[in-house]
Amino acid sequence: MRQQLVQLLYGVSISSDLDSGNVELAERLILNAVLDGLEIGRAGIWLLNEENTAIECRLLLDRENGKEIQMLVLPRDAYPAYFKALDTQRTITAEDAHTDPATYEFSESYLTPLNIGAMLDAPIRYKGKMIGIFCCEHIGGTRQWTEDECSFIGALADLYGRALSAQENERINAELERANQHLEQRVAERTRTLEKTLSELTAMQEKLIEAEKMASLGNLVAGIAHEVNTPIGIAVTANSSAKDKLNMLNKHIDSNTLTKAALLEGMNHLNECIKISFTNLERAAKLISDFKQTAVDQSSLNLLETNIKDYFENILHSLMPLTRSHNVEVNINCVDDFSLITVPGALSQIFLNLVNNSCVHGFVGREQNRIDIAVSIDNDTNSYTITYKDNGHGMSEDVMYKVFEPFFTTKRGNGGSGLGMSIVYNLATQALQGEVSIDSKPDNGVTVTFKLPQKLT
């Protein structure tokens, strides 16, 4: 290929217009190179329509007349010989365009009026398919197209394919950018929605947990009130009896009829009433003290030095109305002098929920109910293990695997919130920094095991 054509090809190949994605700039660049390289008056880019029924002028530069032409259309049925040649996807070298088998159909309507004597058409291929042609039109007489000129036009056709690829990439990138922006907007909207939903769920969960705690305390209050009424009622009766006996002794004194035997009998009666009253008031005071401690501990998660056995006994004593109403025997197996700094409020909430669950779920319709609480100490690992076991109905494998999930309950619609065991799990793993596991089989009770550090960090 002669040097001039090589320089023109090189200039086109390194031009930024070719890869800019603006195919109109690339078309003008290439057509001007065609006009300069072949030294012709007219050159155009023609593209086949989608139906392959016509070829349409994309852009035609006419230097002879200083014009740019677009939107010309050549239908297939009007020029069958020309389209037959195009269908072979070969270069058409019409040295005499008026007589060449591929171009003679244009002689009267197109070539003669424009004084076109020769034509050189090179196919444009894109993605392996011919999509159009470069049409080079020589003004004047015939012309012999050289092999260099045919190669030059073919190379420019390939470069046009590169420009089309750049345009396609630009379009895809623009679509991707729009899609990314849309996606980012959707993600942002979804994120805001999720954050709002999460905030609402968190607030609702906090309210439900507080409601669960208040419900537990409510059960305690009801049980304690019933339990305290009994000793106080007995104390009131004893005081009333003592008052009646004292009034009777006063009457004997006023009438000077008091005998030694009557005085001794009255004193014995008063002593018995005082003893009964004191015993029952002491019992009521103990219940109220244990309930107060349990209520305070449930609302507090502060670190305190605690004797584990004494504390468990206080908790279970405050739960006596609940356990007594379900005929539950409770046993604690723990050394007397095991004390450590822990969060007693967490322990109180944990065992209140466990005992309540055993009574509400495990012991329904059963007799001879039993709860065993055992505490073992492992000084080698600075940990201790609490094992809570009941002999109730137990639970199925499916229920056991879901029991720690928030809002899971088998008493839905009967007052169950499904938060009791979730609270147990969170308190054991977070407030007490330990581990909790559960084991159960139908009709074989439930065993809940806590492995807790002796020193909280």
XYZ file of C-alpha atoms in Angstrom:
457
model
C 0.000 0.000 0.000
C 1.425 3.343 -0.988
C 2.741 5.637 1.741
C -0.029 8.236 1.487
C -2.720 5.647 2.148
C -0.729 4.173 5.060
C -0.400 7.630 6.673
C -4.113 8.283 6.276
C -4.984 4.922 7.856
C -2.615 5.595 10.735
C -4.086 9.039 11.310
C -7.605 7.626 11.438
C -6.622 4.708 13.726
C -5.056 6.950 16.396
C -7.763 9.619 16.326
C -9.725 10.027 19.540
C -12.856 10.556 17.441
C -12.801 6.879 16.511
C -13.170 5.641 20.092
C -15.165 8.537 21.509
C -18.472 6.754 21.159
C -19.709 9.578 18.906
C -20.147 7.678 15.665
C -20.995 10.853 13.691
C -17.496 12.225 14.310
C -15.976 8.904 13.293
C -17.997 8.846 10.060
C -16.785 12.280 8.989
C -13.206 11.365 9.897
C -13.304 8.178 7.827
C -15.132 9.656 4.803
C -12.686 12.556 4.615
C -9.846 10.009 4.649
C -11.572 8.164 1.778
C -11.930 11.365 -0.273
C -8.306 12.330 0.381
C -6.823 8.884 -0.170
C -8.699 7.987 -3.357
C -8.838 11.570 -4.614
C -12.510 11.275 -5.491
C -15.401 13.726 -5.330
C -18.000 11.696 -3.460
C -17.976 9.069 -0.699
C -20.736 7.781 1.516
C -21.691 5.291 4.204
C -24.773 3.230 3.445
C -26.403 0.848 5.974
C -28.877 -1.982 5.408
C -32.203 -1.629 7.188
C -33.305 -4.216 9.743
C -35.489 -6.047 7.221
C -32.660 -6.131 4.654
C -35.096 -4.723 2.115
C -33.243 -1.461 1.389
C -29.980 0.344 1.921
C -30.083 3.821 3.511
C -27.556 6.620 3.283
C -26.073 7.363 6.690
C -23.847 10.193 5.427
C -22.524 11.155 1.954
C -19.896 13.846 1.475
C -19.971 15.548 -1.959
C -16.874 17.698 -2.363
C -17.689 18.432 -5.958
C -20.742 20.390 -4.938
C -19.878 21.139 -1.298
C -22.829 19.167 0.022
C -23.626 16.639 2.724
C -26.390 14.210 1.860
C -28.421 11.963 4.133
C -31.627 9.935 4.102
C -31.340 8.565 0.579
C -32.911 5.103 0.296
C -32.280 2.442 -2.347
C -34.901 -0.342 -2.180
C -33.871 -3.915 -2.952
C -36.693 -4.587 -5.395
C -35.637 -1.580 -7.554
C -31.975 -2.687 -7.874
C -31.925 -6.512 -7.729
C -28.574 -6.916 -9.504
C -26.809 -4.523 -7.117
C -28.244 -6.209 -4.018
C -27.354 -9.626 -5.433
C -23.744 -8.454 -5.585
C -23.984 -7.069 -2.019
C -25.335 -10.370 -0.771
C -22.027 -11.987 -1.721
C -20.378 -9.628 0.822
C -17.530 -8.850 -1.579
C -15.969 -5.601 -2.715
C -17.613 -4.185 -5.840
C -14.990 -2.673 -8.182
C -16.989 -1.080 -10.982
C -14.384 0.537 -13.301
C -17.239 1.506 -15.615
C -20.233 1.896 -13.408
C -22.617 2.272 -16.382
C -21.845 -1.220 -17.696
C -20.690 -3.173 -14.653
C -23.183 -6.025 -13.858
C -23.459 -4.859 -10.252
C -24.018 -1.130 -10.853
C -25.506 -0.685 -14.298
C -29.014 -0.314 -12.789
C -27.978 3.126 -11.422
C -26.853 4.479 -14.813
C -29.906 6.429 -15.855
C -31.326 7.534 -12.500
C -28.187 8.157 -10.484
C -24.847 7.912 -12.325
C -25.549 10.001 -15.395
C -27.148 12.993 -13.619
C -24.187 13.167 -11.213
C -21.500 12.409 -13.864
C -20.297 9.348 -11.907
C -18.146 7.059 -14.062
C -16.736 4.501 -11.631
C -17.665 3.070 -8.217
C -15.829 1.196 -5.483
C -18.043 -0.341 -2.773
C -16.508 -2.119 0.249
C -18.669 -4.081 2.747
C -18.903 -2.937 6.382
C -19.000 -5.839 8.841
C -19.968 -5.623 12.504
C -20.023 -8.579 14.865
C -19.470 -10.942 11.945
C -22.375 -9.624 9.908
C -22.417 -7.285 6.899
C -24.414 -4.213 7.874
C -23.659 -1.844 4.970
C -21.042 -0.469 2.546
C -18.562 2.313 1.910
C -19.509 3.724 -1.479
C -16.704 5.562 -3.340
C -17.856 7.457 -6.436
C -15.430 8.716 -9.073
C -16.631 11.830 -10.992
C -15.881 11.727 -14.696
C -15.019 8.741 -16.885
C -13.990 5.232 -16.042
C -11.346 4.421 -13.440
C -9.262 1.393 -12.649
C -9.247 0.708 -8.913
C -5.929 -0.568 -7.646
C -5.384 -3.358 -5.132
C -3.949 -0.794 -2.675
C -7.094 1.299 -2.946
C -9.316 -1.735 -2.339
C -7.225 -2.693 0.717
C -7.365 0.904 1.940
C -11.164 0.973 1.764
C -11.381 -2.446 3.454
C -9.171 -1.246 6.313
C -11.304 1.866 6.790
C -14.416 -0.334 6.864
C -12.838 -2.305 9.730
C -12.071 0.952 11.555
C -15.709 1.969 11.188
C -16.641 -1.280 12.896
C -14.367 -0.182 15.752
C -16.251 3.116 15.942
C -19.552 1.231 16.096
C -18.159 -0.903 18.952
C -17.145 2.258 20.813
C -20.653 3.633 20.323
C -22.141 0.383 21.617
C -19.836 0.432 24.642
C -20.787 4.031 25.326
C -24.464 3.123 25.154
C -24.003 0.123 27.432
C -21.954 2.164 29.894
C -24.614 4.862 29.915
C -27.301 2.241 30.546
C -25.175 0.693 33.278
C -24.664 4.095 34.848
C -28.401 4.755 34.784
C -29.053 1.266 36.151
C -26.469 1.796 38.897
C -27.983 5.132 39.834
C -31.426 3.558 39.895
C -30.072 0.640 41.911
C -28.337 2.971 44.360
C -31.577 4.892 44.775
C -33.491 1.683 45.371
C -30.849 0.424 47.798
C -30.936 3.745 49.644
C -34.737 3.625 49.776
C -34.716 -0.006 50.917
C -32.040 0.823 53.494
C -34.116 3.681 54.858
C -37.170 1.445 54.941
C -35.265 -1.350 56.662
C -33.721 1.051 59.169
C -37.164 2.443 59.952
C -38.634 -1.061 60.239
C -35.722 -2.228 62.396
C -36.125 0.811 64.638
C -39.840 0.119 64.983
C -39.218 -3.582 65.667
C -36.556 -2.749 68.246
C -38.883 -0.332 69.984
C -41.696 -2.872 69.864
C -39.424 -5.612 71.190
C -38.328 -3.400 74.066
C -41.959 -2.678 74.884
C -42.843 -6.370 74.709
C -39.881 -7.318 76.904
C -40.923 -4.712 79.444
C -44.488 -6.001 79.203
C -43.209 -9.545 79.753
C -41.260 -8.427 82.814
C -44.269 -6.540 84.142
C -46.478 -9.576 83.500
C -44.057 -11.749 85.448
C -44.041 -9.247 88.285
C -47.825 -9.122 88.039
C -48.005 -12.873 88.555
C -45.687 -12.498 91.519
C -47.801 -9.681 92.963
C -50.977 -11.715 92.631
C -49.382 -14.761 94.219
C -47.719 -12.778 96.997
C -50.942 -10.895 97.735
C -52.833 -14.166 98.085
C -50.061 -15.732 100.138
C -49.635 -12.719 102.443
C -53.390 -12.500 103.063
C -53.360 -15.873 104.822
C -50.838 -15.133 107.621
C -52.122 -11.585 108.007
C -55.685 -12.918 108.259
C -54.582 -15.403 110.930
C -52.727 -12.626 112.796
C -55.824 -10.408 112.651
C -57.978 -13.267 113.982
C -55.476 -13.966 116.773
C -55.379 -10.268 117.713
C -59.166 -10.108 117.671
C -59.348 -13.167 119.951
C -56.734 -11.639 122.269
C -58.739 -8.411 122.407
C -61.931 -10.285 123.320
C -60.150 -12.204 126.057
C -58.604 -8.984 127.391
C -62.048 -7.313 127.504
C -63.412 -10.269 129.458
C -60.567 -10.038 132.003
C -61.216 -6.291 132.384
C -64.890 -6.996 133.196
C -63.894 -9.524 135.886
C -61.509 -6.940 137.353
C -64.188 -4.225 137.339
C -66.678 -6.532 139.085
C -64.077 -7.923 141.523
C -64.865 -11.451 140.286
C -61.461 -12.252 138.744
C -60.141 -15.561 140.024
C -56.620 -16.894 139.825
C -57.703 -19.692 137.489
C -59.456 -17.224 135.167
C -56.395 -14.956 135.162
C -54.048 -17.840 134.334
C -56.373 -19.105 131.591
C -56.575 -15.569 130.137
C -52.818 -15.108 130.221
C -52.258 -18.445 128.462
C -54.813 -17.467 125.813
C -53.161 -14.076 125.264
C -49.705 -15.686 125.004
C -51.009 -18.167 122.431
C -52.633 -15.381 120.387
C -49.459 -13.284 120.505
C -47.383 -16.303 119.449
C -49.729 -17.073 116.539
C -49.825 -13.418 115.512
C -46.041 -12.999 115.696
C -45.344 -16.201 113.738
C -47.725 -15.261 110.939
C -46.618 -11.630 110.763
C -43.008 -12.815 110.571
C -44.010 -15.151 107.749
C -45.727 -12.290 105.900
C -42.729 -10.010 106.425
C -40.427 -12.686 104.984
C -42.644 -13.058 101.904
C -42.752 -9.310 101.386
C -38.975 -8.996 101.847
C -38.261 -11.768 99.325
C -40.754 -10.298 96.872
C -39.238 -6.843 97.264
C -35.751 -8.228 96.603
C -36.955 -10.128 93.552
C -38.822 -7.103 92.179
C -35.799 -4.829 92.680
C -33.460 -7.374 91.114
C -35.681 -7.747 88.067
C -35.423 -4.060 87.352
C -31.674 -3.868 88.006
C -28.705 -5.442 86.252
C -25.997 -4.146 88.600
C -23.003 -6.183 89.747
C -23.315 -7.303 93.376
C -21.578 -9.828 95.606
C -24.067 -12.662 95.971
C -24.254 -15.932 97.861
C -25.724 -18.160 95.180
C -27.508 -20.673 97.410
C -29.066 -18.018 99.665
C -30.107 -15.985 96.655
C -31.773 -18.961 94.932
C -33.640 -19.766 98.142
C -34.909 -16.181 98.322
C -36.033 -16.302 94.703
C -37.843 -19.596 95.157
C -39.403 -18.439 98.421
C -40.921 -15.481 96.572
C -42.218 -17.943 93.978
C -43.810 -20.177 96.622
C -47.377 -19.108 95.752
C -46.790 -20.158 92.120
C -45.062 -23.458 92.943
C -47.565 -24.323 95.668
C -50.525 -23.772 93.355
C -49.023 -26.303 90.927
C -47.943 -28.797 93.609
C -44.252 -28.339 92.799
C -41.447 -29.530 95.029
C -38.265 -27.482 94.528
C -34.792 -28.711 95.519
C -31.539 -26.747 95.483
C -28.193 -28.513 95.467
C -25.412 -25.984 96.069
C -22.595 -25.511 98.577
C -23.397 -23.017 101.318
C -20.374 -20.728 100.947
C -20.333 -20.161 97.176
C -20.279 -16.375 96.725
C -19.209 -14.314 93.742
C -19.708 -10.915 92.151
C -22.425 -11.364 89.539
C -25.650 -9.804 88.245
C -28.317 -11.130 90.608
C -31.040 -9.319 88.693
C -30.283 -11.445 85.640
C -30.398 -14.646 87.716
C -33.718 -13.548 89.209
C -35.281 -12.910 85.801
C -33.893 -16.167 84.410
C -35.300 -18.391 87.146
C -38.578 -16.522 87.368
C -39.103 -17.266 83.654
C -37.952 -20.883 83.962
C -40.191 -21.659 86.952
C -43.112 -19.851 85.313
C -42.584 -21.838 82.076
C -42.455 -25.112 83.991
C -45.723 -24.306 85.778
C -47.546 -22.902 82.739
C -46.288 -25.425 80.154
C -44.676 -28.404 81.851
C -46.890 -29.215 84.832
C -50.368 -28.695 83.388
C -52.563 -31.638 84.423
C -49.735 -33.385 86.272
C -49.134 -34.322 89.892
C -45.931 -34.860 91.898
C -44.160 -32.082 90.030
C -40.511 -31.446 90.780
C -37.841 -28.866 89.989
C -34.174 -29.545 90.733
C -31.540 -26.808 90.635
C -27.925 -27.885 90.920
C -24.820 -25.692 91.018
C -21.354 -27.130 90.324
C -18.082 -25.196 90.477
C -15.072 -25.628 88.181
C -12.155 -23.654 89.598
C -9.827 -24.877 86.824
C -11.783 -22.903 84.227
C -13.028 -20.247 86.686
C -16.596 -21.117 85.792
C -19.682 -22.611 87.383
C -22.604 -24.552 85.952
C -26.254 -24.191 86.897
C -28.546 -27.024 85.879
C -32.296 -26.441 85.973
C -34.406 -29.572 85.521
C -38.120 -30.273 85.755
C -40.112 -33.500 85.328
C -42.880 -31.951 83.250
C -44.335 -32.722 79.833
C -41.081 -31.881 78.013
C -41.082 -30.667 74.434
C -40.694 -31.991 70.916
C -37.469 -31.616 68.939
C -38.994 -28.903 66.720
C -40.108 -26.854 69.726
C -36.755 -27.347 71.474
C -34.817 -25.961 68.490
C -37.025 -22.842 68.358
C -37.492 -22.245 72.069
C -34.927 -19.403 72.309
C -36.288 -17.559 69.248
C -38.025 -14.256 70.026
C -41.845 -14.407 69.802
C -41.933 -18.225 69.496
C -44.604 -19.691 71.757
C -46.865 -22.727 71.867
C -49.428 -20.661 73.791
C -50.230 -18.158 71.041
C -53.673 -16.734 71.702
C -53.602 -17.839 75.361
C -51.471 -15.002 76.718
C -48.085 -16.261 75.568
C -45.776 -13.602 74.114
C -42.909 -15.911 73.159
C -40.311 -13.706 74.854
C -39.689 -15.564 78.120
C -37.038 -17.989 76.898
C -35.574 -15.344 74.570
C -35.037 -13.166 77.642
C -33.414 -16.125 79.416
C -31.012 -16.634 76.502
C -30.087 -12.942 76.194
C -29.512 -12.515 79.923
C -27.370 -15.658 80.137
C -25.214 -14.830 77.115
C -24.992 -11.047 77.528
C -25.565 -9.916 81.108
C -23.937 -13.055 82.589
C -21.491 -13.543 79.656
C -22.051 -17.295 79.562
C -23.573 -20.093 77.535
C -26.973 -21.737 77.715
C -28.268 -25.002 76.239
C -31.486 -26.951 76.517
C -32.339 -30.639 76.292
C -35.759 -32.191 76.305
C -37.896 -35.027 75.063
C -41.677 -35.453 75.158
C -42.859 -36.686 78.605
C -39.281 -36.541 79.894
C -39.050 -33.021 81.300
C -36.733 -30.162 80.381
C -33.107 -29.586 81.346
C -31.597 -26.121 80.910
C -27.846 -25.830 81.491
C -25.983 -22.578 82.101
C -22.195 -22.405 81.983
C -21.169 -19.064 83.475
C -17.856 -17.366 84.310
C -17.066 -16.789 87.985
C -15.705 -13.348 87.132
C -17.531 -10.993 84.788
C -15.475 -8.682 82.567
